[in-house]
Structure formats: C-alpha cells, structure tokens
PDB file of C-alpha atoms in Angstrom:
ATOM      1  CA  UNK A   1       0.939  22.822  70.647  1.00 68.00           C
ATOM      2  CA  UNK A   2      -2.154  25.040  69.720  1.00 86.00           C
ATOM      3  CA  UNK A   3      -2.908  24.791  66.214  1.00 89.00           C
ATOM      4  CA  UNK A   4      -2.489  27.976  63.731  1.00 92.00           C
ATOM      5  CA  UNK A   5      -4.918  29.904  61.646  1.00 91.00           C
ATOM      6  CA  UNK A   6      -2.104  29.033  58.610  1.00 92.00           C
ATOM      7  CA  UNK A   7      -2.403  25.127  59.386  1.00 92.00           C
ATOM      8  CA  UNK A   8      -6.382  25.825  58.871  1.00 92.00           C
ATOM      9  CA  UNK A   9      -6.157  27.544  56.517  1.00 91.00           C
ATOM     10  CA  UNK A  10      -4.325  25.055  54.152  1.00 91.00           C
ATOM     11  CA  UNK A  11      -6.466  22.008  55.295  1.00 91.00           C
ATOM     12  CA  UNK A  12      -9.611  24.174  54.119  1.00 91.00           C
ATOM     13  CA  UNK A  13      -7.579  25.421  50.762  1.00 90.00           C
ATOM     14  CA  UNK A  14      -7.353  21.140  50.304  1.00 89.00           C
ATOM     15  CA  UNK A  15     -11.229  20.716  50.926  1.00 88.00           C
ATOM     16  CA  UNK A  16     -12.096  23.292  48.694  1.00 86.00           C
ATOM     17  CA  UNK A  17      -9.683  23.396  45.379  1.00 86.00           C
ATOM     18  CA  UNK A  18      -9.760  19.266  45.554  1.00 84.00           C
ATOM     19  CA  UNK A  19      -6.170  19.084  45.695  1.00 86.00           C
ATOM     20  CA  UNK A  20      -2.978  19.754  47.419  1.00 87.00           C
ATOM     21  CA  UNK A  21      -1.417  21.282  44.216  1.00 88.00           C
ATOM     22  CA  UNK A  22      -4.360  23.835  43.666  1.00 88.00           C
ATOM     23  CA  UNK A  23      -4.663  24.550  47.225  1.00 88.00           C
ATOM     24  CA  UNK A  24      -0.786  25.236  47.420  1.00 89.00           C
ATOM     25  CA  UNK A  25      -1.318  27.403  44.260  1.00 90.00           C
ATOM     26  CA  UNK A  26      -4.576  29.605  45.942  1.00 87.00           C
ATOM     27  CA  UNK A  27      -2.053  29.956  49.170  1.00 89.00           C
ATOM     28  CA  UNK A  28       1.190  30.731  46.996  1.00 90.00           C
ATOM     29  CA  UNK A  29       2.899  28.164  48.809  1.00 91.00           C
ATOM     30  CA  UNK A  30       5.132  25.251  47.241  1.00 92.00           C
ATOM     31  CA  UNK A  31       3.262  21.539  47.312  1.00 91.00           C
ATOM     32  CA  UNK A  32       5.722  20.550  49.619  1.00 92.00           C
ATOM     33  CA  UNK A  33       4.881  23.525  52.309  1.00 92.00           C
ATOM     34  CA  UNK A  34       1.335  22.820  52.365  1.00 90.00           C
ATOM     35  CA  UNK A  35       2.025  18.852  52.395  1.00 90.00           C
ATOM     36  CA  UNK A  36       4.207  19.558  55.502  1.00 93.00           C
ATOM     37  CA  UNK A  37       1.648  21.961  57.116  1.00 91.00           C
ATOM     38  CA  UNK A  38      -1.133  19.534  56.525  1.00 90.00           C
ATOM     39  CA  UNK A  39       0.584  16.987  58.213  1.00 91.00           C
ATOM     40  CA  UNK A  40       1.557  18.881  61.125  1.00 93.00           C
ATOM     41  CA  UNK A  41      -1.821  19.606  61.974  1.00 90.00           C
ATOM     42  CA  UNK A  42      -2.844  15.923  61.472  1.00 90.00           C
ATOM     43  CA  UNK A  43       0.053  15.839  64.008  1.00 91.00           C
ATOM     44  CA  UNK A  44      -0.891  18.463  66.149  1.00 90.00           C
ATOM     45  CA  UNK A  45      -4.819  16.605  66.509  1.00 89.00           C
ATOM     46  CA  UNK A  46      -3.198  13.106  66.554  1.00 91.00           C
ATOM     47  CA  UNK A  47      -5.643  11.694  64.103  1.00 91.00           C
ATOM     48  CA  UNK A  48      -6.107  11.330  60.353  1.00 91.00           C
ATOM     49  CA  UNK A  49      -8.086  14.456  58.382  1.00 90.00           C
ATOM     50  CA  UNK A  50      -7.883  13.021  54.792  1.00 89.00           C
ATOM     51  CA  UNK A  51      -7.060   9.429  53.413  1.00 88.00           C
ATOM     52  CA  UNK A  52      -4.830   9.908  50.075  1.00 78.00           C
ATOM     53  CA  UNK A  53      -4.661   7.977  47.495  1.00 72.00           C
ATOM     54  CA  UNK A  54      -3.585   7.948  44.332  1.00 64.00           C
ATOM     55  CA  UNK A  55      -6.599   9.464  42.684  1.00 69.00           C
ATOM     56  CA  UNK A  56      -7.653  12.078  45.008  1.00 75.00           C
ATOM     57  CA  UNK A  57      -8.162  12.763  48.671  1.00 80.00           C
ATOM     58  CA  UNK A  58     -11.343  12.059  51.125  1.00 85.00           C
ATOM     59  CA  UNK A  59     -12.230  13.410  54.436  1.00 89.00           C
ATOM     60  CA  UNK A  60     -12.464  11.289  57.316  1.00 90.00           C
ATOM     61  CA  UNK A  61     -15.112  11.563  59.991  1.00 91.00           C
ATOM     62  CA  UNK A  62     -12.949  13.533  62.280  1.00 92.00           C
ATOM     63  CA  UNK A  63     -11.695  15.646  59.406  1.00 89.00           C
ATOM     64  CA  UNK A  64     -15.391  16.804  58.515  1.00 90.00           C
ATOM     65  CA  UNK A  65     -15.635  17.713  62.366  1.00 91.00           C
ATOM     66  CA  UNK A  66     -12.676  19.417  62.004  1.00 92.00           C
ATOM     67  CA  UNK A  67     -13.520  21.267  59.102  1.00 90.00           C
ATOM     68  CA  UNK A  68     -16.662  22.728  60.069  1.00 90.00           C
ATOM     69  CA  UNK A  69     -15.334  24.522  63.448  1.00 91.00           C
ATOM     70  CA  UNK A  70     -11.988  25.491  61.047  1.00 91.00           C
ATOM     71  CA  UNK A  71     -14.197  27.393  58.512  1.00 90.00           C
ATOM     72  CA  UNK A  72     -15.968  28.835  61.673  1.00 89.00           C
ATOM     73  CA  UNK A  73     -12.688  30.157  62.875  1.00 90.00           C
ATOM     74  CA  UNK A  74     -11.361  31.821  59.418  1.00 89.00           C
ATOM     75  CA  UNK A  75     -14.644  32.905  58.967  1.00 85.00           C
ATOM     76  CA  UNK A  76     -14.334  35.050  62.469  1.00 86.00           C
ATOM     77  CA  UNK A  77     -10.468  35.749  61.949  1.00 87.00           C
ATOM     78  CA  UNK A  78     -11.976  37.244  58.583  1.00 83.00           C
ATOM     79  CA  UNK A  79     -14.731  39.267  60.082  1.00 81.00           C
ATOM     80  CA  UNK A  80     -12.324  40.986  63.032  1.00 81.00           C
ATOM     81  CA  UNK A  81     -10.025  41.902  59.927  1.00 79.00           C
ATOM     82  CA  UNK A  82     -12.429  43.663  58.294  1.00 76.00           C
ATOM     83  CA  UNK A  83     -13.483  45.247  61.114  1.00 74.00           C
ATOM     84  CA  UNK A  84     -10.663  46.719  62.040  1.00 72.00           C
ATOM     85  CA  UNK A  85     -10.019  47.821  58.026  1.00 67.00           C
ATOM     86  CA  UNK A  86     -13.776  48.820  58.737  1.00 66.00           C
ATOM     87  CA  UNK A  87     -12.649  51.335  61.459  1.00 56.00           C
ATOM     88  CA  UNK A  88     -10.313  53.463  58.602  1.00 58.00           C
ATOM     89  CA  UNK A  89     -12.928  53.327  56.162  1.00 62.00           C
ATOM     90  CA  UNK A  90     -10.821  51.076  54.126  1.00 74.00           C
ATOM     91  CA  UNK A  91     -13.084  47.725  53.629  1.00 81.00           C
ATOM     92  CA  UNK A  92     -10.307  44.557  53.021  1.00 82.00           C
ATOM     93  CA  UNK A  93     -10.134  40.951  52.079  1.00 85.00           C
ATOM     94  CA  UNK A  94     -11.384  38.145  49.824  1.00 88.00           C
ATOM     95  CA  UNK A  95     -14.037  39.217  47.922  1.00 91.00           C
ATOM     96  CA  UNK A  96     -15.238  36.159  45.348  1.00 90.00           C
ATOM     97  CA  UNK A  97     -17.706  36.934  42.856  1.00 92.00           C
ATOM     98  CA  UNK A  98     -19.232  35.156  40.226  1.00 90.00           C
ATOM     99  CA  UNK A  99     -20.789  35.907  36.531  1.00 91.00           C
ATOM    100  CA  UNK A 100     -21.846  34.613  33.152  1.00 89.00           C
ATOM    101  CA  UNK A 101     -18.971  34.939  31.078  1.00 91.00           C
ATOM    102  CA  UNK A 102     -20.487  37.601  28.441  1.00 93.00           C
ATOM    103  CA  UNK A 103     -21.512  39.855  31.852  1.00 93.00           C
ATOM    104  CA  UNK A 104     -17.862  39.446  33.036  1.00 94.00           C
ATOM    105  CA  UNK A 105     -16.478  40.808  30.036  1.00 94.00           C
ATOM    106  CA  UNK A 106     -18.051  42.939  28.519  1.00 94.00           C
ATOM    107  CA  UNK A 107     -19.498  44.786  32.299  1.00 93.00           C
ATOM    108  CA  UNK A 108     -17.771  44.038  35.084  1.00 94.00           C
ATOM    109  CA  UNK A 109     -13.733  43.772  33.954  1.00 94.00           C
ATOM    110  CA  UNK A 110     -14.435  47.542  32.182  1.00 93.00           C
ATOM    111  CA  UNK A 111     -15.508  48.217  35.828  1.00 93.00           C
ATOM    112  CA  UNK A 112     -12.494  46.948  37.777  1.00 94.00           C
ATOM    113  CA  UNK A 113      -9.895  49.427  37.389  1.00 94.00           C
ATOM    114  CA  UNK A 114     -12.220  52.229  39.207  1.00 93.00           C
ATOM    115  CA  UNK A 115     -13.306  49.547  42.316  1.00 94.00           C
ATOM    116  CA  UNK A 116      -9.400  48.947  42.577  1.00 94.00           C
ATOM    117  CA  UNK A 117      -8.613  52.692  42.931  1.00 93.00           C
ATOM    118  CA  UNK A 118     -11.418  52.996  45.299  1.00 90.00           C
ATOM    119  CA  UNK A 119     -10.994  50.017  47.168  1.00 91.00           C
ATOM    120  CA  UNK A 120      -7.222  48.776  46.883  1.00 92.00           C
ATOM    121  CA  UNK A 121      -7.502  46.217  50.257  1.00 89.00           C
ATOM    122  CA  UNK A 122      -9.926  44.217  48.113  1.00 91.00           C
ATOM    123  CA  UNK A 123      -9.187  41.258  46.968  1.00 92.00           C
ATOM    124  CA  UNK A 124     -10.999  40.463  44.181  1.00 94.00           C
ATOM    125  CA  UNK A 125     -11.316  36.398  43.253  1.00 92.00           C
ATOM    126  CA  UNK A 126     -14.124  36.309  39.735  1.00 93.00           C
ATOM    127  CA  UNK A 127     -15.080  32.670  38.859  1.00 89.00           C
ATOM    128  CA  UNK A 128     -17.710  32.650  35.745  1.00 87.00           C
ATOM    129  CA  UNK A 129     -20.452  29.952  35.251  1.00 78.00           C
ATOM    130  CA  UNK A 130     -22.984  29.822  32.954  1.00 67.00           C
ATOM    131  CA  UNK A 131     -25.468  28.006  34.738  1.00 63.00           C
ATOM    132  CA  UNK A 132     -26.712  29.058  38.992  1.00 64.00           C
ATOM    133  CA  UNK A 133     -24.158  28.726  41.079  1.00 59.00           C
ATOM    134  CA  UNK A 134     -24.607  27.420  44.824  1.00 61.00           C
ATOM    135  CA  UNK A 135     -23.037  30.054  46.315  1.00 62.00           C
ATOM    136  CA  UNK A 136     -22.193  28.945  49.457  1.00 59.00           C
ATOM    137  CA  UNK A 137     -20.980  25.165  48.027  1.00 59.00           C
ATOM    138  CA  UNK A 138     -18.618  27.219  45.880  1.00 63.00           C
ATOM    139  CA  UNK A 139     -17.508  29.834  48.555  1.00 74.00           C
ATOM    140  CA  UNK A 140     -19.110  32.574  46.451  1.00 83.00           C
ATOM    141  CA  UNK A 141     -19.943  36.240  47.776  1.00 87.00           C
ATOM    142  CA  UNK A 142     -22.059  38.284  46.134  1.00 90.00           C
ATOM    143  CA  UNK A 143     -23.030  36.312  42.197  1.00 88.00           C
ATOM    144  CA  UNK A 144     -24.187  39.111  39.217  1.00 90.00           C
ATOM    145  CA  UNK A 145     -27.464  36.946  37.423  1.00 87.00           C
ATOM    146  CA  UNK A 146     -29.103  38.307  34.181  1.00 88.00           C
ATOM    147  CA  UNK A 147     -32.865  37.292  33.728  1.00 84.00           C
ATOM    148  CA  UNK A 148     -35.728  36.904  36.571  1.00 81.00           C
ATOM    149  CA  UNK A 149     -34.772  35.352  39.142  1.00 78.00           C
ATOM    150  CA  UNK A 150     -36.622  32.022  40.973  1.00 74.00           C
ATOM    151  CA  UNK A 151     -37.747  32.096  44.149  1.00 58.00           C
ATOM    152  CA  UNK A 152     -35.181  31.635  46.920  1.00 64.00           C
ATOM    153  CA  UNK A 153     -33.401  32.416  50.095  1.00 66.00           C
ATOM    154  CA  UNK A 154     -30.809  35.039  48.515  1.00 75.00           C
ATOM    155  CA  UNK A 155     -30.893  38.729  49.093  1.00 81.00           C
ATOM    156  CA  UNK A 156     -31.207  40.501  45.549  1.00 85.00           C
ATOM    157  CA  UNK A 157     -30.384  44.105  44.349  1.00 88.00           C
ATOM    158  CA  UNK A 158     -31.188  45.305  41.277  1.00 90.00           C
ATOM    159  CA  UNK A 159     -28.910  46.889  39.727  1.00 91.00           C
ATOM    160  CA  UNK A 160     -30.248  47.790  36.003  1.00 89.00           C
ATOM    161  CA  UNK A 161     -31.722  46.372  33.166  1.00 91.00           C
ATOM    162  CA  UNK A 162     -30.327  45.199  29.201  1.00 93.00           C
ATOM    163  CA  UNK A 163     -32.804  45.265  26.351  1.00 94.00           C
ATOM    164  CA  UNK A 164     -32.457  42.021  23.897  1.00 96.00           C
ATOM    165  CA  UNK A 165     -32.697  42.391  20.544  1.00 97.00           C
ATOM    166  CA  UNK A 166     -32.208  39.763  17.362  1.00 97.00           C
ATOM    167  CA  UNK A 167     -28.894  39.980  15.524  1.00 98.00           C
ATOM    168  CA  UNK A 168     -27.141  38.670  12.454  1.00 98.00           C
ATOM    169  CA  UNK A 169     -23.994  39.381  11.037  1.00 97.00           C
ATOM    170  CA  UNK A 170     -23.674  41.662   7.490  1.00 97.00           C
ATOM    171  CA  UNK A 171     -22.038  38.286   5.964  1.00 97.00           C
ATOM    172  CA  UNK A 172     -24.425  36.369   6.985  1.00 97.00           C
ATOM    173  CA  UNK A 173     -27.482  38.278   5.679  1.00 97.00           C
ATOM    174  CA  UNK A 174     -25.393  38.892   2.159  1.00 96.00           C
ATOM    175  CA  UNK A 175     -25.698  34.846   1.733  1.00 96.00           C
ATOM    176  CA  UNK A 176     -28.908  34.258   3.043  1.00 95.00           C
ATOM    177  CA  UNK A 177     -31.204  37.402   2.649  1.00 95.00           C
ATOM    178  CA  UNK A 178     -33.003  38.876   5.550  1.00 94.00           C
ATOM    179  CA  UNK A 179     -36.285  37.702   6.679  1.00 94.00           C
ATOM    180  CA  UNK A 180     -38.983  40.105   6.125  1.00 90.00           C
ATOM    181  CA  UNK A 181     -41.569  38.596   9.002  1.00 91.00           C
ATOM    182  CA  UNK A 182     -40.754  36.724  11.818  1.00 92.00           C
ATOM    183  CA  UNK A 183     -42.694  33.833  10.696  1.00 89.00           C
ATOM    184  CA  UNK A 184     -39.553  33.730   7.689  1.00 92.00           C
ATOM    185  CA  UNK A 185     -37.393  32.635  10.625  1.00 94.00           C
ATOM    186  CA  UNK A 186     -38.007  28.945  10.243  1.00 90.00           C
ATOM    187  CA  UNK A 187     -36.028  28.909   6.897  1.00 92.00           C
ATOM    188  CA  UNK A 188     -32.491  30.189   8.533  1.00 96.00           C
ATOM    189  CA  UNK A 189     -30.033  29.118  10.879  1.00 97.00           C
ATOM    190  CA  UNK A 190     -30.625  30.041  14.519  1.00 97.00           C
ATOM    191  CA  UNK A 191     -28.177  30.458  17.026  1.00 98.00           C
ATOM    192  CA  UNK A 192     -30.158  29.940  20.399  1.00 96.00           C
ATOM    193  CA  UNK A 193     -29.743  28.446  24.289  1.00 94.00           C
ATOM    194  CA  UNK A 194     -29.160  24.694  25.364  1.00 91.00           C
ATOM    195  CA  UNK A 195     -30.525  25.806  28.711  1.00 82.00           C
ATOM    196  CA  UNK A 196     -32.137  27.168  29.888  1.00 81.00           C
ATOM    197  CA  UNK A 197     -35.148  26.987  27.050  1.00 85.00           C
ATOM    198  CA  UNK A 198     -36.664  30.834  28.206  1.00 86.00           C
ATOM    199  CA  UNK A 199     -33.722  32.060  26.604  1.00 90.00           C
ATOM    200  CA  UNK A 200     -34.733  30.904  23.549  1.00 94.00           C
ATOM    201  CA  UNK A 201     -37.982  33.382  23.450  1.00 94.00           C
ATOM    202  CA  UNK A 202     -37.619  36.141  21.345  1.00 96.00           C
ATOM    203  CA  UNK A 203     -39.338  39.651  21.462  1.00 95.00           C
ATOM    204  CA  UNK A 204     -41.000  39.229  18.741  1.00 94.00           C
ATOM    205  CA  UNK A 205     -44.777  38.223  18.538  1.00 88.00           C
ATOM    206  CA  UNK A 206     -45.790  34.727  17.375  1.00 81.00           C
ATOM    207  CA  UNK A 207     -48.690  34.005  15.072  1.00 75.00           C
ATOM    208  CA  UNK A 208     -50.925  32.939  18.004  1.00 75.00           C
ATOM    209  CA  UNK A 209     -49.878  36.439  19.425  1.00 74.00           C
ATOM    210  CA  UNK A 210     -47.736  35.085  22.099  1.00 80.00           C
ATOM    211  CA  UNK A 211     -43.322  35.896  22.518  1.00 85.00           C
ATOM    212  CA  UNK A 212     -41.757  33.324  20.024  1.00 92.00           C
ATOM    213  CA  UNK A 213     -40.028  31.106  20.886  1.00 93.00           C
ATOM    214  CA  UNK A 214     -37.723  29.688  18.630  1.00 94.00           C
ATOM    215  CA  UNK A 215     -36.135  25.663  18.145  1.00 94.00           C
ATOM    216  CA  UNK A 216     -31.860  26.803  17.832  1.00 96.00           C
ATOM    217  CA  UNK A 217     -30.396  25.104  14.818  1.00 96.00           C
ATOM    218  CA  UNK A 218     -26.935  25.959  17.029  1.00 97.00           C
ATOM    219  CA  UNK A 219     -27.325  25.694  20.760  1.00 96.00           C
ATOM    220  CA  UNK A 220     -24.778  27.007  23.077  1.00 94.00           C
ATOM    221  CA  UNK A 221     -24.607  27.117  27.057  1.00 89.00           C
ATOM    222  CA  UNK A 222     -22.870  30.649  26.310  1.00 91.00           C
ATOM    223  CA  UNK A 223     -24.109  33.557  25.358  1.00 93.00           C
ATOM    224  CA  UNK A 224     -20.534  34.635  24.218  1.00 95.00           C
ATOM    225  CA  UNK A 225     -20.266  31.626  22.395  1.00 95.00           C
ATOM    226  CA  UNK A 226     -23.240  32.581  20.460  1.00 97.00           C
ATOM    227  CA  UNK A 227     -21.985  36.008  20.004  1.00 97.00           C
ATOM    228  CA  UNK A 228     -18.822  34.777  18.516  1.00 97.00           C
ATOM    229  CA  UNK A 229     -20.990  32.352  16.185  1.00 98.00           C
ATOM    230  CA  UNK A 230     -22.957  35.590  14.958  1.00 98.00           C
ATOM    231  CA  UNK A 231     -19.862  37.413  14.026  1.00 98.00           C
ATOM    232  CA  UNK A 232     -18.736  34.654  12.335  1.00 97.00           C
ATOM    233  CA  UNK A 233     -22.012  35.200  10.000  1.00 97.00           C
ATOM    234  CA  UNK A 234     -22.809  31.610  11.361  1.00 97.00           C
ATOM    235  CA  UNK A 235     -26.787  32.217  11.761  1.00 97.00           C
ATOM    236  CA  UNK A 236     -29.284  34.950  13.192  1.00 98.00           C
ATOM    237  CA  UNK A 237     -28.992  35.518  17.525  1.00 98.00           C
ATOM    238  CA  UNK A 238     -30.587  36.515  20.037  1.00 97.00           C
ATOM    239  CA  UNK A 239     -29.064  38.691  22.331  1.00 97.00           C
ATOM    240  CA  UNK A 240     -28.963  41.112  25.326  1.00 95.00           C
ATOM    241  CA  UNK A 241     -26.892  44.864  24.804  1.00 95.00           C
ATOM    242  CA  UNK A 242     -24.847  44.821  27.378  1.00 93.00           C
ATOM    243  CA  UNK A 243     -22.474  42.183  25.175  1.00 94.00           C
ATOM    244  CA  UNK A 244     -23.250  43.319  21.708  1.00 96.00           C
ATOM    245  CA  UNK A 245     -23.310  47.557  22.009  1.00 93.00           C
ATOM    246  CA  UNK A 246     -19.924  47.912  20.340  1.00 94.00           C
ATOM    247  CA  UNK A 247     -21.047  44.960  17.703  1.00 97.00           C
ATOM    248  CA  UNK A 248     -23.653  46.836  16.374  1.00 96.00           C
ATOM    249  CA  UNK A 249     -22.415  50.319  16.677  1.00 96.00           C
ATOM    250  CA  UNK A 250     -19.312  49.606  14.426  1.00 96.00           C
ATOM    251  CA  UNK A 251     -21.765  47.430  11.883  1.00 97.00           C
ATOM    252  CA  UNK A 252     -20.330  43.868  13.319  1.00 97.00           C
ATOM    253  CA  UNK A 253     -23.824  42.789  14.134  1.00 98.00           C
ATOM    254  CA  UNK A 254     -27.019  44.451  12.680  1.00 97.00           C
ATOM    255  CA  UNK A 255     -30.762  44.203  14.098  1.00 97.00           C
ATOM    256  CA  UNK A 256     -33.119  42.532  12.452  1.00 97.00           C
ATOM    257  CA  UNK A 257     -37.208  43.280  12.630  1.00 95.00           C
ATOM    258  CA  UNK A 258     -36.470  46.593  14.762  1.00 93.00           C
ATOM    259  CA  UNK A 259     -40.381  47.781  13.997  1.00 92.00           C
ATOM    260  CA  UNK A 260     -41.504  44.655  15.186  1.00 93.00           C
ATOM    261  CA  UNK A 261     -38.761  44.266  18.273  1.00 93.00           C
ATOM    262  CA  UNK A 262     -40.721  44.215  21.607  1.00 93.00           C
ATOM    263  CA  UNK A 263     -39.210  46.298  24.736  1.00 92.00           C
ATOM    264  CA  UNK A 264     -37.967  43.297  26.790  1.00 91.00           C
ATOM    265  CA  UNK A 265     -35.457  44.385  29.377  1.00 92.00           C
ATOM    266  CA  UNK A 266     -33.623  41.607  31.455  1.00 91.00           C
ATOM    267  CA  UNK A 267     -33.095  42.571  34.582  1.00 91.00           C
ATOM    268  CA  UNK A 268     -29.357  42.591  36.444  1.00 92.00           C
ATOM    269  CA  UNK A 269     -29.262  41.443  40.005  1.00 90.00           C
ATOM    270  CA  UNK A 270     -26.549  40.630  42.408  1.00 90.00           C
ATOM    271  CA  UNK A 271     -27.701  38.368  44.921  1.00 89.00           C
ATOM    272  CA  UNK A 272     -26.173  36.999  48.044  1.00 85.00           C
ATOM    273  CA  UNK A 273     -26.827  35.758  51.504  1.00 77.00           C
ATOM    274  CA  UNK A 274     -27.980  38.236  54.187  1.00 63.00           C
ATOM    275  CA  UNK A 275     -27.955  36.071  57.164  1.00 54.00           C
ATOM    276  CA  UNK A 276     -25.607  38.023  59.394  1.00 48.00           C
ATOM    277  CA  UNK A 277     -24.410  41.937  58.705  1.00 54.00           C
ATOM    278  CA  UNK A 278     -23.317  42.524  55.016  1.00 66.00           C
ATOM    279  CA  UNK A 279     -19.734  42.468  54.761  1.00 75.00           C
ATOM    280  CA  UNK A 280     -18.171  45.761  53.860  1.00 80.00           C
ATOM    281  CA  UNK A 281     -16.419  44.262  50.978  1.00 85.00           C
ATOM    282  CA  UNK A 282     -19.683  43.100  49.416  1.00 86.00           C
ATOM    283  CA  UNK A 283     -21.356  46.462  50.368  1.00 86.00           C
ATOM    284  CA  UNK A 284     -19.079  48.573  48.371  1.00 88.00           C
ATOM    285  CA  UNK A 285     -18.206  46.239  45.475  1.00 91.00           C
ATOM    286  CA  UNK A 286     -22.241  46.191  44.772  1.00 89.00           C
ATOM    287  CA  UNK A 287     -22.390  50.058  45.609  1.00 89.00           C
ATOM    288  CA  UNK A 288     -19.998  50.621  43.092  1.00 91.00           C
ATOM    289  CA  UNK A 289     -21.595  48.697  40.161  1.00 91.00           C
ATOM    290  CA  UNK A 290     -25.237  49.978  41.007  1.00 89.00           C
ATOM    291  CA  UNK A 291     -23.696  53.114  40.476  1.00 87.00           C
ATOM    292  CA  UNK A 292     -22.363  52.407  37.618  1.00 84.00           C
ATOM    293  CA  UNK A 293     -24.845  50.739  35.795  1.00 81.00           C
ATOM    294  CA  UNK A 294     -28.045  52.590  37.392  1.00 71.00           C
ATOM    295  CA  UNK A 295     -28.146  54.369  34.076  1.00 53.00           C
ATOM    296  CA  UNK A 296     -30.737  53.625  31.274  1.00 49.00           C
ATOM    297  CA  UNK A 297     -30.892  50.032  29.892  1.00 53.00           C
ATOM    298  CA  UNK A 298     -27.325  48.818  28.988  1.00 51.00           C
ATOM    299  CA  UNK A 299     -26.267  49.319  25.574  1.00 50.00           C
ATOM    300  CA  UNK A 300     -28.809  51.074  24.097  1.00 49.00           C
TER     301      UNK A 300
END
C-alpha cells in the first residue's frame, strides 16, 4: 500500500512539536489516532522511524531519510493548494508568523480582524520570541523584527518605523523626583534589556557626546515585561511607541527629558526566505501590514 499525505503528515507533526500528544493536538486528532497512523506508516515502509522511550522520541537513520523527502512532499501538496486557491484570487493555508511579544500585541492582533475579512482561507499560526528566531528550524514564514537588522540571507521589507522615548510612571516620579539631566540617571532605578545590550542605549546624549547607554538596575528579555514594571512605578524605561501610545496618552506613562530626546526611529521589518516564488499567503499578509503601518512613525 502507497503511503498517504495524512500518514506524513503526522510523522512530521511528531518531528516538529517533540511529541505525539502535541502533534495529535496541532492535527486535532486523539493520541491514539496519530499513534495508530504513525505506526501504520512504520508498517507501510517496514522499518522503524522513531525509537520511543519513556522520555521522548528519536529519529532513526531511515526516519531522517524519510523525513526529508516527506517535508518535500507536503511542501509541494502545499504549493499546488495554493495554487489552485491562487487561481480565484483567494490565497489559502498555513501561514506561521512570528513576533516579539510587545509587537504582537499591541500591532499585529489590532491588525487581525481586517487580514481575516480579507483573507478568510488563511490560516494564521503566531508564535512570539523575544530573541531571533531560525526561521526555517522553527517552520516560520514570514518573522516581524524591530531594530537593524544583521547581515544575512533573509529577504527584508520595511514596513515603518517607532520612535523610542524614556518613560516613568506618575507614581514613580511622586517618590523619587524626576531627574533634571541625564547625567541624574545614575541615582534611580532603571528598567533596561538583558540582551541584547544595544537596547540599553538611550537617545539621549552622554557626557562624552556619544548615545548613553545605560547599566539596568532591572533587566528583562521583554520589552512588555518592562512596560508592565514601568506602570507599576517600578523604575524609569526605555521604550519604543508602538507599545506605550495609549500609556502615555491617558497619563499611565509620562516622558522624561523630551527637549533633550533624540529622533531615534527603530525600524520594522518582516523578513523571510526568498528562495523560490513568494507564497501568496506571505505576499498578502505583509501587503496588508505595510499598508497599515506605512504611516508616520508608530505612536507618535
């Protein structure tokens, strides 16, 4: 018996949630389907794809064969589906896109609701990471990244820019005083960046004349975490619009040295590969937030 684009599909689903229980889940299948479809094709190949044991699950040698020409197949099973949804103008199927958490709330989720009108067939699957994500390790799309971007073999669009600008909250300020000159900084608590350290350079000019960089007192991986931190009247942050517009419009968060502020926009890219033509999908959902955020900076 010929094997099925459902069997594949399930041994892949294995590979890449790390378990039968979270690949059953991304399939909406019960464990005990997918176990029985896994073995089948194990059945179907006469040989052994993964070795289980009680801890996890490893791919043989034949099973990484296997995989390889498997993920070729979807891939192509993919690509003549959204061909064919290509042909009535209706672009279709998984769509997986990835974000810093702060850029996924407060941006792209207010965005949603008008790409789902637009676009109904797409599936949309949004993962967020606050470091770089490999995008094709984690099966990722198209990946929205705030900042300048290093050197590499992705295919970026810009797709606006978000001013940053230092924050504390009212409570925060009413306890400690606000600092008059940047240079008073050193004396409060600062709310900055574990990683990477650029994000801890403020526009502001040091006393050697150079952006300051500042030594957090609080570090975070998250920019939302910090966020939360500041409203919390925690310490003074550092902070791009596009996550704190509402904040300080409704007095949550209030700027500090605004004379002194330098313009420093950070840029918004999506980035992706380009190796073969651009999938529909990916075409339209980056279309649609260009045109949405091709405006002045965000939250200004």
């Amino acid at each position: 018996m010929k094997t099925t684009l459902e069997e594949m599909q399930v041994f892949v689903a294995v590979i890449d949630t790390g378990s039968l229980t979270a690949a059953a889940q991304s399939l909406t299948l019960t464990v005990s389907a997918a176990s029985r479809t896994l073995a089948r094709l194990e059945d179907k190949l006469q040989t052994t794809l993964l070795r289980r044991t009680t801890r996890r699950l490893e791919l043989t040698e034949e099973g990484a064969a296997f995989l390889a020409h498997a993920r070729a197949i979807l891939d192509a099973a993919d690509a003549a589906e959204e061909q064919m949804a290509a042909r009535r103008m209706r672009p279709a199927g998984r769509l997986r896109v990835d974000a810093a958490t702060p850029f996924m709330l407060h941006v792209l989720v207010p965005l949603l609701a008008g790409f789902r009108e637009r676009y109904p067939d797409v599936e949309l699957e949004l993962n967020s990471n606050e470091g770089i994500t490999d995008l094709i390790e984690k099966r990722t799309d198209v990946a929205l990244r705030i900042g300048v971007l290093k050197d590499s073999t992705l295919h970026a669009r810009l797709l606006g820019t978000s001013r940053i600008r230092v924050l504390a909250g009212p409570g925060y300020l009413a306890r400690h005083g606000a600092p008059g000159e940047p240079g008073e900084l050193a004396g409060h608590v600062l709310l900055g960046f574990n990683q990477p350290e650029t994000l801890n350079d403020w526009p502001l000019r040091d006393v050697d004349g150079s952006t300051l960089r500042i030594r957090p007192s609080i570090a975070s991986s998250s920019g939302e975490t910090l966020r939360h931190m500041a409203l919390a009247d925690l310490g003074i942050v550092c902070l791009s619009d596009f996550m704190t517009g509402a904040d300080r419009a409704e007095g949550r968060l209030v700027q500090l040295f605004a004379e002194q502020t330098l313009e420093v926009l950070q840029p918004i890219n999506a980035v992706y590969y380009r190796n073969t033509a651009l999938a529909a999908r990916i075409t339209c959902f980056v279309n649609h937030v260009a045109a949405m955020l091709g405006q002045p900076p965000l939250g200004s």
